[in-house]
mmCIF file with all atom_site columns, C-alpha atoms in Angstrom:
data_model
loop_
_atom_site.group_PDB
_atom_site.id
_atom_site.type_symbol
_atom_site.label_atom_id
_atom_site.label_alt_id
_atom_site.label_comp_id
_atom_site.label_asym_id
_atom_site.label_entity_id
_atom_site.label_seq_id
_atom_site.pdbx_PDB_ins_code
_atom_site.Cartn_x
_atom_site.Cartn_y
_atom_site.Cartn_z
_atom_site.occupancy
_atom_site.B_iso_or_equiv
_atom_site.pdbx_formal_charge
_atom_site.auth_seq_id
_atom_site.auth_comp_id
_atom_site.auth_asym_id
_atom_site.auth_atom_id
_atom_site.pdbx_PDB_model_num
ATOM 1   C CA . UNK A 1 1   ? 0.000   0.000   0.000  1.00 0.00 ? 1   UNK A CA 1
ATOM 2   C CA . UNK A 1 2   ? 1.522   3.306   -1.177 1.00 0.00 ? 2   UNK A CA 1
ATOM 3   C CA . UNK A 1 3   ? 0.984   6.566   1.229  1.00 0.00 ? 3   UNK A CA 1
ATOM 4   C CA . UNK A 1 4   ? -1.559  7.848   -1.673 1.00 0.00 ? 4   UNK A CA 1
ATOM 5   C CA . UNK A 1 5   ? -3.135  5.087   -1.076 1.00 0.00 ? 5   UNK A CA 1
ATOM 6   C CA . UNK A 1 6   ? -2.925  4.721   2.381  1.00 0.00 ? 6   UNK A CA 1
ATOM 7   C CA . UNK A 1 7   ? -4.370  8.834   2.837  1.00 0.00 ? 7   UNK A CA 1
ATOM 8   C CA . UNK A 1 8   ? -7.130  7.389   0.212  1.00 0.00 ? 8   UNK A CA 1
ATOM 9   C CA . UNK A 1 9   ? -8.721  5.001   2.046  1.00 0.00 ? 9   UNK A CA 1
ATOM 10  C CA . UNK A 1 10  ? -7.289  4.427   5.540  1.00 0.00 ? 10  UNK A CA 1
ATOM 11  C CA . UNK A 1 11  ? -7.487  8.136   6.605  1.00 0.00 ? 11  UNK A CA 1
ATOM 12  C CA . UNK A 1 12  ? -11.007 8.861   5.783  1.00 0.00 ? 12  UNK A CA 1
ATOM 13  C CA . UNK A 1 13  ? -11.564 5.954   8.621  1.00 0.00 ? 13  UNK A CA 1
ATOM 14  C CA . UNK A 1 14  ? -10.421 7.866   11.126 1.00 0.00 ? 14  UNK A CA 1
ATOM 15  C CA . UNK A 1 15  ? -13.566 9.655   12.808 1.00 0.00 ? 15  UNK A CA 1
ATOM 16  C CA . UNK A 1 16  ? -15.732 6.274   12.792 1.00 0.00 ? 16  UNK A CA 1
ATOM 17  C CA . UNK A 1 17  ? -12.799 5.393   14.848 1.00 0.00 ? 17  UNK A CA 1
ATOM 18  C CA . UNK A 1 18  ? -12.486 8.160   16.980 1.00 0.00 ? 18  UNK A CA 1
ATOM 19  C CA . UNK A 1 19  ? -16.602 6.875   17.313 1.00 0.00 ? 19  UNK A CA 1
ATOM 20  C CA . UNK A 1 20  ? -16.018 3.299   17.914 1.00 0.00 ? 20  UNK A CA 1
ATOM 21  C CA . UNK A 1 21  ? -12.710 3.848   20.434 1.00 0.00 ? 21  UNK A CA 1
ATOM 22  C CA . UNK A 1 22  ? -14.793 6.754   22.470 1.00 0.00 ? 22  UNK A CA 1
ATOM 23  C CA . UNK A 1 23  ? -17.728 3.851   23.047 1.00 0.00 ? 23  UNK A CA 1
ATOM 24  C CA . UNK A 1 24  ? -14.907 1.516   24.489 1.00 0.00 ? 24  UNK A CA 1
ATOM 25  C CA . UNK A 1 25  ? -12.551 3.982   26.271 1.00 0.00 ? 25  UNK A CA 1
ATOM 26  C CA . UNK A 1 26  ? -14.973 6.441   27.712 1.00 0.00 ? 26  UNK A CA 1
ATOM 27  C CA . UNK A 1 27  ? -12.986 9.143   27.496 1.00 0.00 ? 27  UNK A CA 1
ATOM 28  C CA . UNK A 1 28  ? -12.220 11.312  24.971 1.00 0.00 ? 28  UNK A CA 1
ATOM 29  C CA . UNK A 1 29  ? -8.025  12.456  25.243 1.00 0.00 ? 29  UNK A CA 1
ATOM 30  C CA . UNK A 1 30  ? -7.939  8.049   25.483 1.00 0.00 ? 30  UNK A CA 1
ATOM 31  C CA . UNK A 1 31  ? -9.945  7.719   22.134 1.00 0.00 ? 31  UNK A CA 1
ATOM 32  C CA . UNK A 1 32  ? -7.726  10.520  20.486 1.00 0.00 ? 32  UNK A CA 1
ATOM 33  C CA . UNK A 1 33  ? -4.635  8.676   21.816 1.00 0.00 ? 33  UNK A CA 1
ATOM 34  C CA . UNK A 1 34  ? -5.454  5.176   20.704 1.00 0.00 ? 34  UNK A CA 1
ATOM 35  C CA . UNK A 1 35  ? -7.056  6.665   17.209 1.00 0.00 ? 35  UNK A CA 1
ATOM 36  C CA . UNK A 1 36  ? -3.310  8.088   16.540 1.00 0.00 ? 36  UNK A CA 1
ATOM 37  C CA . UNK A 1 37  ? -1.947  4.720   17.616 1.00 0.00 ? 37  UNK A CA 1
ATOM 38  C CA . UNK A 1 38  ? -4.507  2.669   15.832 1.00 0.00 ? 38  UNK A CA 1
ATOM 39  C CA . UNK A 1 39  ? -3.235  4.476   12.490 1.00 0.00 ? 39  UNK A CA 1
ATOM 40  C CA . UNK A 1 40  ? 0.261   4.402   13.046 1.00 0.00 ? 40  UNK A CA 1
ATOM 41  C CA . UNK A 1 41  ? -0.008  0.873   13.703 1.00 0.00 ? 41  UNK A CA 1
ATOM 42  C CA . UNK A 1 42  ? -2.113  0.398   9.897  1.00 0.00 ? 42  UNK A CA 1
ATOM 43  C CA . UNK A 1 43  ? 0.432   2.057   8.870  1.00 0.00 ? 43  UNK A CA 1
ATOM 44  C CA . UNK A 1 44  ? 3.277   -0.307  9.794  1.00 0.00 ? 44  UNK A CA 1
ATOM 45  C CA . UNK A 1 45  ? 0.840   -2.938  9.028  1.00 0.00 ? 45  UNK A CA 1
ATOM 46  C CA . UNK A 1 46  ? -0.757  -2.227  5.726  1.00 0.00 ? 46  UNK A CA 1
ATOM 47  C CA . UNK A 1 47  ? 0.149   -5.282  3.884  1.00 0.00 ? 47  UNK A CA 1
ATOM 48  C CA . UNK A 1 48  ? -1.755  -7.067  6.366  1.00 0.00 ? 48  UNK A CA 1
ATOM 49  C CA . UNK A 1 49  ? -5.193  -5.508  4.714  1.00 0.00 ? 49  UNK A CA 1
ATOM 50  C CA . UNK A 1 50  ? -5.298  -8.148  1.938  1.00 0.00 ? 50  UNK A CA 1
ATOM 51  C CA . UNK A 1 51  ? -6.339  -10.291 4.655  1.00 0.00 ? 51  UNK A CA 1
ATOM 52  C CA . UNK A 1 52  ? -9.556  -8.788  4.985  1.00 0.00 ? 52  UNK A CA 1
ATOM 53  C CA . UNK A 1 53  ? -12.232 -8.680  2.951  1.00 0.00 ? 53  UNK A CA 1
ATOM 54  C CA . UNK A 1 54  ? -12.641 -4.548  3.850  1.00 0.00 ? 54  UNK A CA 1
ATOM 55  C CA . UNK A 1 55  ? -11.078 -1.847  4.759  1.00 0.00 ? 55  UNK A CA 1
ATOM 56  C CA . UNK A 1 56  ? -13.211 -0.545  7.138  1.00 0.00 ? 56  UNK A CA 1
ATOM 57  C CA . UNK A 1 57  ? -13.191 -4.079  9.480  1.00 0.00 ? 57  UNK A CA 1
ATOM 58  C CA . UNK A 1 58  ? -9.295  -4.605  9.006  1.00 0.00 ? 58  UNK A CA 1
ATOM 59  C CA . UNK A 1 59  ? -9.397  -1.184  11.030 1.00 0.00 ? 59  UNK A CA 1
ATOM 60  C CA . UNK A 1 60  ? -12.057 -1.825  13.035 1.00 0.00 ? 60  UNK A CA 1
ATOM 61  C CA . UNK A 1 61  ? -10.554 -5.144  14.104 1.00 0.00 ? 61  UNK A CA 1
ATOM 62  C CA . UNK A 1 62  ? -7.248  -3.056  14.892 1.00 0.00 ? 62  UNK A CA 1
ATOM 63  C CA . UNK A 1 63  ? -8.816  -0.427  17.324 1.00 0.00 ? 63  UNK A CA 1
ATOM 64  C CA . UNK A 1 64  ? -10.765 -3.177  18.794 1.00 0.00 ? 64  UNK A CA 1
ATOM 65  C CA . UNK A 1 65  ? -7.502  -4.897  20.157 1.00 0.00 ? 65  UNK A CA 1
ATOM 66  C CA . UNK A 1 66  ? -5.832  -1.913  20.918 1.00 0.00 ? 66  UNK A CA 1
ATOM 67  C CA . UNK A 1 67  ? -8.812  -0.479  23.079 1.00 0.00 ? 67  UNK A CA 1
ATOM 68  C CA . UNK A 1 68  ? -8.801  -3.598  24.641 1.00 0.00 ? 68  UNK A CA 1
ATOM 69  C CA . UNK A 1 69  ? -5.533  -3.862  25.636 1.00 0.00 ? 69  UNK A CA 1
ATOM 70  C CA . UNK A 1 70  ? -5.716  -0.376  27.165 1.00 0.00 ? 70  UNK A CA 1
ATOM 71  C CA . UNK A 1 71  ? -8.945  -1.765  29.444 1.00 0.00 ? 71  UNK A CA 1
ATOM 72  C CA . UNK A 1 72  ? -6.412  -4.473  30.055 1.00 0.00 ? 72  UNK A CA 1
ATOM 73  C CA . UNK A 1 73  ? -3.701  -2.325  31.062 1.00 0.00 ? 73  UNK A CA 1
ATOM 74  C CA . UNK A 1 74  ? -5.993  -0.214  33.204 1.00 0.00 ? 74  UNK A CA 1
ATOM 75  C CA . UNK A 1 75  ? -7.535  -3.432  35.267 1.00 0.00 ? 75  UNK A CA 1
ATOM 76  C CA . UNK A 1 76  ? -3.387  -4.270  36.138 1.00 0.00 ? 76  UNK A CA 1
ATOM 77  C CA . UNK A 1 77  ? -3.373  -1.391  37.593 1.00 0.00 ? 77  UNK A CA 1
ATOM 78  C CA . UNK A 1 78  ? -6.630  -1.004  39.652 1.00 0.00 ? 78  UNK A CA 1
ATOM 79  C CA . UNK A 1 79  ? -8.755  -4.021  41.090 1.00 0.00 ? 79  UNK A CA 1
ATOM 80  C CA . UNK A 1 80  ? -12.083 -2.446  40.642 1.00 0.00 ? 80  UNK A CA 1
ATOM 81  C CA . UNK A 1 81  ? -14.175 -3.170  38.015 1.00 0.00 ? 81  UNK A CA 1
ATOM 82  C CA . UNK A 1 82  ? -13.323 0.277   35.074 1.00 0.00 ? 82  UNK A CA 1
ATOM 83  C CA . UNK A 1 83  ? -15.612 1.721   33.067 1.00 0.00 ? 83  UNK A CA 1
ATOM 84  C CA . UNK A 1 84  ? -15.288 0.019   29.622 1.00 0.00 ? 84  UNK A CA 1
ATOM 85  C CA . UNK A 1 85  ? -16.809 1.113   27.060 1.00 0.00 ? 85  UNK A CA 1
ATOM 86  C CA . UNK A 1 86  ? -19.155 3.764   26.290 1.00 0.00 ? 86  UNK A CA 1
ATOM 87  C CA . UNK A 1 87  ? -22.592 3.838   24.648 1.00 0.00 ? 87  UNK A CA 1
ATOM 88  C CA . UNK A 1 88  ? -24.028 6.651   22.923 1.00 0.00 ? 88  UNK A CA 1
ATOM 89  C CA . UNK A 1 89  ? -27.423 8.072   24.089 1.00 0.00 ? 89  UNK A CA 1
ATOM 90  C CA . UNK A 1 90  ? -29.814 9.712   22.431 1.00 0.00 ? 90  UNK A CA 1
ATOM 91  C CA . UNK A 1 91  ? -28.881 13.383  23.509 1.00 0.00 ? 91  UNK A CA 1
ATOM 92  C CA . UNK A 1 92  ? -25.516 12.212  21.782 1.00 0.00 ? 92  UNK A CA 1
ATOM 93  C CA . UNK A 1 93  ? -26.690 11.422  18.861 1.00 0.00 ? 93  UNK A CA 1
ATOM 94  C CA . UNK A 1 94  ? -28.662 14.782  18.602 1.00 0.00 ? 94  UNK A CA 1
ATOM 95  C CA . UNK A 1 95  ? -31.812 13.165  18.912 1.00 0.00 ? 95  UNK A CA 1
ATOM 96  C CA . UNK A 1 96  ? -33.725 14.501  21.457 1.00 0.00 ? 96  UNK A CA 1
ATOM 97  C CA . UNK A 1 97  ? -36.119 11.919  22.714 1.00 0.00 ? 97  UNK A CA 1
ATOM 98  C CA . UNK A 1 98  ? -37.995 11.974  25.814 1.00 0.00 ? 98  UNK A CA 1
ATOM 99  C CA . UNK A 1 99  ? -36.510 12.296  29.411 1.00 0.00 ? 99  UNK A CA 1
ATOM 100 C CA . UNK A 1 100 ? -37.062 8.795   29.989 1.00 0.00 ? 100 UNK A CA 1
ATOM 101 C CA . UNK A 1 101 ? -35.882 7.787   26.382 1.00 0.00 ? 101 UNK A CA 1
ATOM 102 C CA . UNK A 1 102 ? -32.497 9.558   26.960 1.00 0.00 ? 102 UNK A CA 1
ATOM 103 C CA . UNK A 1 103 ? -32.218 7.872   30.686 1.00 0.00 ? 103 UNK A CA 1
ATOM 104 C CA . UNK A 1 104 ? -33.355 4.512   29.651 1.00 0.00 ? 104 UNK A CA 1
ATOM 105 C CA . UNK A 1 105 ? -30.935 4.825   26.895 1.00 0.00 ? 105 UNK A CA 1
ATOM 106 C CA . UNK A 1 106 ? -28.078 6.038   29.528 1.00 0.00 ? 106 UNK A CA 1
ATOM 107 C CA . UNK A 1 107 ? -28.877 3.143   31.613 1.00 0.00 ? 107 UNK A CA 1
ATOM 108 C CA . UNK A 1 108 ? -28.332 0.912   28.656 1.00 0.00 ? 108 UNK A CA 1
ATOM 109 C CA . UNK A 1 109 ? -24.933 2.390   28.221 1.00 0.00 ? 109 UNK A CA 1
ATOM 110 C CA . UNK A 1 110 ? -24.163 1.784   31.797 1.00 0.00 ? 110 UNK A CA 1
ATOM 111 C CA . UNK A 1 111 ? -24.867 -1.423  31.342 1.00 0.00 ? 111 UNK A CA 1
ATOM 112 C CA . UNK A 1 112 ? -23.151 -2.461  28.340 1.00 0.00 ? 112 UNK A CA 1
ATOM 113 C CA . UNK A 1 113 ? -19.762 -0.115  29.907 1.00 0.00 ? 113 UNK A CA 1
ATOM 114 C CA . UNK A 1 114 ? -19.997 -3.219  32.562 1.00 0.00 ? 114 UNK A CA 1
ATOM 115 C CA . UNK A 1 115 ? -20.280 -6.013  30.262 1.00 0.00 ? 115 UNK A CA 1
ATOM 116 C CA . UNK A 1 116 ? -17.563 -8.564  29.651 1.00 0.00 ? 116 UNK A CA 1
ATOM 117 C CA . UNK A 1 117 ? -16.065 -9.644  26.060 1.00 0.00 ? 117 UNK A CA 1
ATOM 118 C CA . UNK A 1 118 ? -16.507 -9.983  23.375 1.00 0.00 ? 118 UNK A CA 1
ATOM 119 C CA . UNK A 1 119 ? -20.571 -9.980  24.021 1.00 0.00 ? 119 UNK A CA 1
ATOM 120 C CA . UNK A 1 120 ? -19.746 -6.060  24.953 1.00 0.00 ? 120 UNK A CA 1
ATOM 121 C CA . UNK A 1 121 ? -17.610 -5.771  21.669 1.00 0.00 ? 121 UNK A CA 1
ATOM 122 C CA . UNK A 1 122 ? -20.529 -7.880  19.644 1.00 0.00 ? 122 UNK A CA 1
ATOM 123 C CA . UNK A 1 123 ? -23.822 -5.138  20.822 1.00 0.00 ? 123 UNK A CA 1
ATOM 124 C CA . UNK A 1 124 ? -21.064 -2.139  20.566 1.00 0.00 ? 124 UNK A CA 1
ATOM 125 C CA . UNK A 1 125 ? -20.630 -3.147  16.600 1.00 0.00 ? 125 UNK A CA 1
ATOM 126 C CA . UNK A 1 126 ? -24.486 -4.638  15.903 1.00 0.00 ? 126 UNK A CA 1
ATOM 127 C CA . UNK A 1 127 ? -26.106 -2.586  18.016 1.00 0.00 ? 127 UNK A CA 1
ATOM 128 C CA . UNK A 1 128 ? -24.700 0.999   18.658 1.00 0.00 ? 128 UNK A CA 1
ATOM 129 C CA . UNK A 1 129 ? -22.354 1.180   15.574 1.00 0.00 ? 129 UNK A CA 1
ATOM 130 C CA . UNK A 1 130 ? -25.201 -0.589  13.125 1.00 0.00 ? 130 UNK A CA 1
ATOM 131 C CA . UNK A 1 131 ? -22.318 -3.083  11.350 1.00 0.00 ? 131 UNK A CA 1
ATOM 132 C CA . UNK A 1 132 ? -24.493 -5.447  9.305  1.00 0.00 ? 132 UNK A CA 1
ATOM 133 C CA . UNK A 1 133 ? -23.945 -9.163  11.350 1.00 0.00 ? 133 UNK A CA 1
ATOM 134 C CA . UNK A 1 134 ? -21.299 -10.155 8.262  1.00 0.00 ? 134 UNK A CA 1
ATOM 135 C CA . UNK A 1 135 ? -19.312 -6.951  8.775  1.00 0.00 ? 135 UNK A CA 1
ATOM 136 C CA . UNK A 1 136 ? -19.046 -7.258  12.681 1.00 0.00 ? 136 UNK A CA 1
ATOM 137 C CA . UNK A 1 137 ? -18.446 -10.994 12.858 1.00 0.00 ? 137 UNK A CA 1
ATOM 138 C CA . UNK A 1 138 ? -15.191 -10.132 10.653 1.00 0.00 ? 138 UNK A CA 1
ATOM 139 C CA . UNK A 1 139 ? -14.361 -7.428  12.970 1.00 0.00 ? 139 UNK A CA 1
ATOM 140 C CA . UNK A 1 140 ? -14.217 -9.774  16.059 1.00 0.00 ? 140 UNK A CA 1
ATOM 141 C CA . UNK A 1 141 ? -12.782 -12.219 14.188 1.00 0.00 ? 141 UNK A CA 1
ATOM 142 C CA . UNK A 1 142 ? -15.894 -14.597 14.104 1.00 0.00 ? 142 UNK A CA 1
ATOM 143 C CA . UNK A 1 143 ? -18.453 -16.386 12.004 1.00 0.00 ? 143 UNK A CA 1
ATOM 144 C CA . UNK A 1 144 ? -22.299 -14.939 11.415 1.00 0.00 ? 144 UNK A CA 1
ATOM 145 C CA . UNK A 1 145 ? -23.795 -17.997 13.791 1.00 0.00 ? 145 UNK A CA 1
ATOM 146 C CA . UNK A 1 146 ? -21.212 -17.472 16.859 1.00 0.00 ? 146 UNK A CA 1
ATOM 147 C CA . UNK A 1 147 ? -21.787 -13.755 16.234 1.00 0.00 ? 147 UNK A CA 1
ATOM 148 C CA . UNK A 1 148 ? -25.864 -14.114 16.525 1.00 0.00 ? 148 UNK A CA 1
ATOM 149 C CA . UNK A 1 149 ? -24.926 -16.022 19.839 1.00 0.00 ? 149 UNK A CA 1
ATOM 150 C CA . UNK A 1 150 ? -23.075 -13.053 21.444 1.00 0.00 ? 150 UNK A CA 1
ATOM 151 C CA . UNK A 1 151 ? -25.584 -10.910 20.771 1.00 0.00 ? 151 UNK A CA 1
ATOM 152 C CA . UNK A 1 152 ? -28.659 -12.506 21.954 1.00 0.00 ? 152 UNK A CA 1
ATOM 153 C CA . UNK A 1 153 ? -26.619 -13.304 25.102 1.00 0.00 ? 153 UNK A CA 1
ATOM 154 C CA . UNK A 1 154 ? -25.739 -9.907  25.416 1.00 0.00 ? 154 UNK A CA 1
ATOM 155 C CA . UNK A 1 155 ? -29.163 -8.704  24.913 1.00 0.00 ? 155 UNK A CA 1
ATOM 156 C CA . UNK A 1 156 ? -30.528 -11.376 27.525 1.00 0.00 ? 156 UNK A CA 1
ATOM 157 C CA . UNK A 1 157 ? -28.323 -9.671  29.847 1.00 0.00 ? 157 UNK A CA 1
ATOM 158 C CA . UNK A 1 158 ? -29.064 -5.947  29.109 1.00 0.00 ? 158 UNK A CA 1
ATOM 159 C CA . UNK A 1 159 ? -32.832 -6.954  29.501 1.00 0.00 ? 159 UNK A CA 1
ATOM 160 C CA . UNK A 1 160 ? -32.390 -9.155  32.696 1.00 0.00 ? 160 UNK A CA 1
ATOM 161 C CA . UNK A 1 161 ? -30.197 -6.121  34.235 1.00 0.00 ? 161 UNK A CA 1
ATOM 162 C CA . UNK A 1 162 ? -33.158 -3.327  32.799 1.00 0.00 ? 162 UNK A CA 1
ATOM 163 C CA . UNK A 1 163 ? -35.900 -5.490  34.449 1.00 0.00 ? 163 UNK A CA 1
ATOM 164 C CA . UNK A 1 164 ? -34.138 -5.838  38.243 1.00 0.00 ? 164 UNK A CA 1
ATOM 165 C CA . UNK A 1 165 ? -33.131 -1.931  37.614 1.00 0.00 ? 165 UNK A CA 1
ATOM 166 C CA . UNK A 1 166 ? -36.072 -1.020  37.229 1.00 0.00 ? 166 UNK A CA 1
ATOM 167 C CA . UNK A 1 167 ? -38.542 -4.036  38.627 1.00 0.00 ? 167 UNK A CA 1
ATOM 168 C CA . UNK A 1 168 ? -40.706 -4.254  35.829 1.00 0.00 ? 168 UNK A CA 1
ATOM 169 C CA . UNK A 1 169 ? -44.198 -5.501  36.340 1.00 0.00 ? 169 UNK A CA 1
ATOM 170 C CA . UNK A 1 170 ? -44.127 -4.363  39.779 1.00 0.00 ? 170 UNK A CA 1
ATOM 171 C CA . UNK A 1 171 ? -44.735 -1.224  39.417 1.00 0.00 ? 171 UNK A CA 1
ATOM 172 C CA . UNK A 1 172 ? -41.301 -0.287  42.132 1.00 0.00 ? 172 UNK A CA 1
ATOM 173 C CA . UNK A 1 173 ? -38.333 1.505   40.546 1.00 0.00 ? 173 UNK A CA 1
ATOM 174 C CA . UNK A 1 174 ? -35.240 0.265   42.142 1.00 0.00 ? 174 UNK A CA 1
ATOM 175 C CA . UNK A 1 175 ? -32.826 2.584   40.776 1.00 0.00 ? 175 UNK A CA 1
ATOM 176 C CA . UNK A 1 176 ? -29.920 4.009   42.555 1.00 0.00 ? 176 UNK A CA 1
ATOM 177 C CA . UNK A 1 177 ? -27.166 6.140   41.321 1.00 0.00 ? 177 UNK A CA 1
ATOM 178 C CA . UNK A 1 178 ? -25.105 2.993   42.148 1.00 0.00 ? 178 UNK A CA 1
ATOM 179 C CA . UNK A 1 179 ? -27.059 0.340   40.806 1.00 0.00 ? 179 UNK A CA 1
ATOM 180 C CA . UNK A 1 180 ? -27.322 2.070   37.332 1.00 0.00 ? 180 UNK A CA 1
ATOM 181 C CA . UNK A 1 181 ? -23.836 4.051   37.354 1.00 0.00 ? 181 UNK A CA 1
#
């Protein structure tokens, strides 16, 4: 891959990126950092490209790893449970929904930040980022079927979690700030 090349069609990645490592990292100077990284390292890896069938999930797949291996870092160094990844509400998106859409959808977030991998990594591509199930299985590496699997266990869990957050069908809301942040 030639630099022309590389400005042509690796570059332009670079805010869905910024996107997709600011949903994992929570933070935005971390998602700036690991963006810069994530290029250098396509950079010093772009003949590694053929072996994907895109662009876009050959980088994907390489600010996946790297964002996870900063969450990785960061549990070393602290034995509490971190933040991990970051949702985007509706208020984000510029939507401006209902009080309880934009909480419920907060909540949602919160949950999915506290989620283990790769079912966090599987709803952060389907779900949040809208990858089509073909594109996100190559992203993570997987097949379509496995995929499926990781997501409807991930949404099992973000609808078990909603329901004892906020009791449904009992008419009691059990929310705390520390239950649902």
């Amino acid at each position: 891959m030639t630099p022309e090349e590389f400005r042509k069609e690796i570059l332009p990645e670079g805010r869905r990126l910024y996107a997709f490592a600011y949903r994992f990292l929570n933070n935005r100077e971390e998602a700036e950092d690991a963006v810069q990284e994530v290029m250098m390292k396509l950079w010093s890896r772009r003949n590694d490209k053929s072996r994907y069938a895109s662009t876009a999930a050959w980088c994907t797949t390489v600010t996946r790893n790297y964002c996870i291996d900063i969450l990785r870092r960061k549990n070393r160094l602290r034995l509490e449970s971190l933040s991990e990844a970051a949702g985007v509400s509706a208020a984000q998106r510029g939507d401006e929904g209902t009080g309880d859409e934009r909480e419920a959808a907060g909540v949602v977030s919160a949950i999915v930040r506290r989620m283990k991998e790769p079912g966090r990594s599987a709803i952060i591509l389907r779900d949040m980022e809208g990858y089509s199930y073909e594109e996100a299985a190559e992203a993570m590496g997987t097949n379509v079927a496995a995929l499926r699997t990781l997501i409807s266990r991930a949404r099992k869990q973000i609808r078990e979690e909603m329901n004892r957050i906020y009791n449904y069908g009992t008419g009691e809301d059990n929310r705390t700030d520390k239950q649902v942040f």
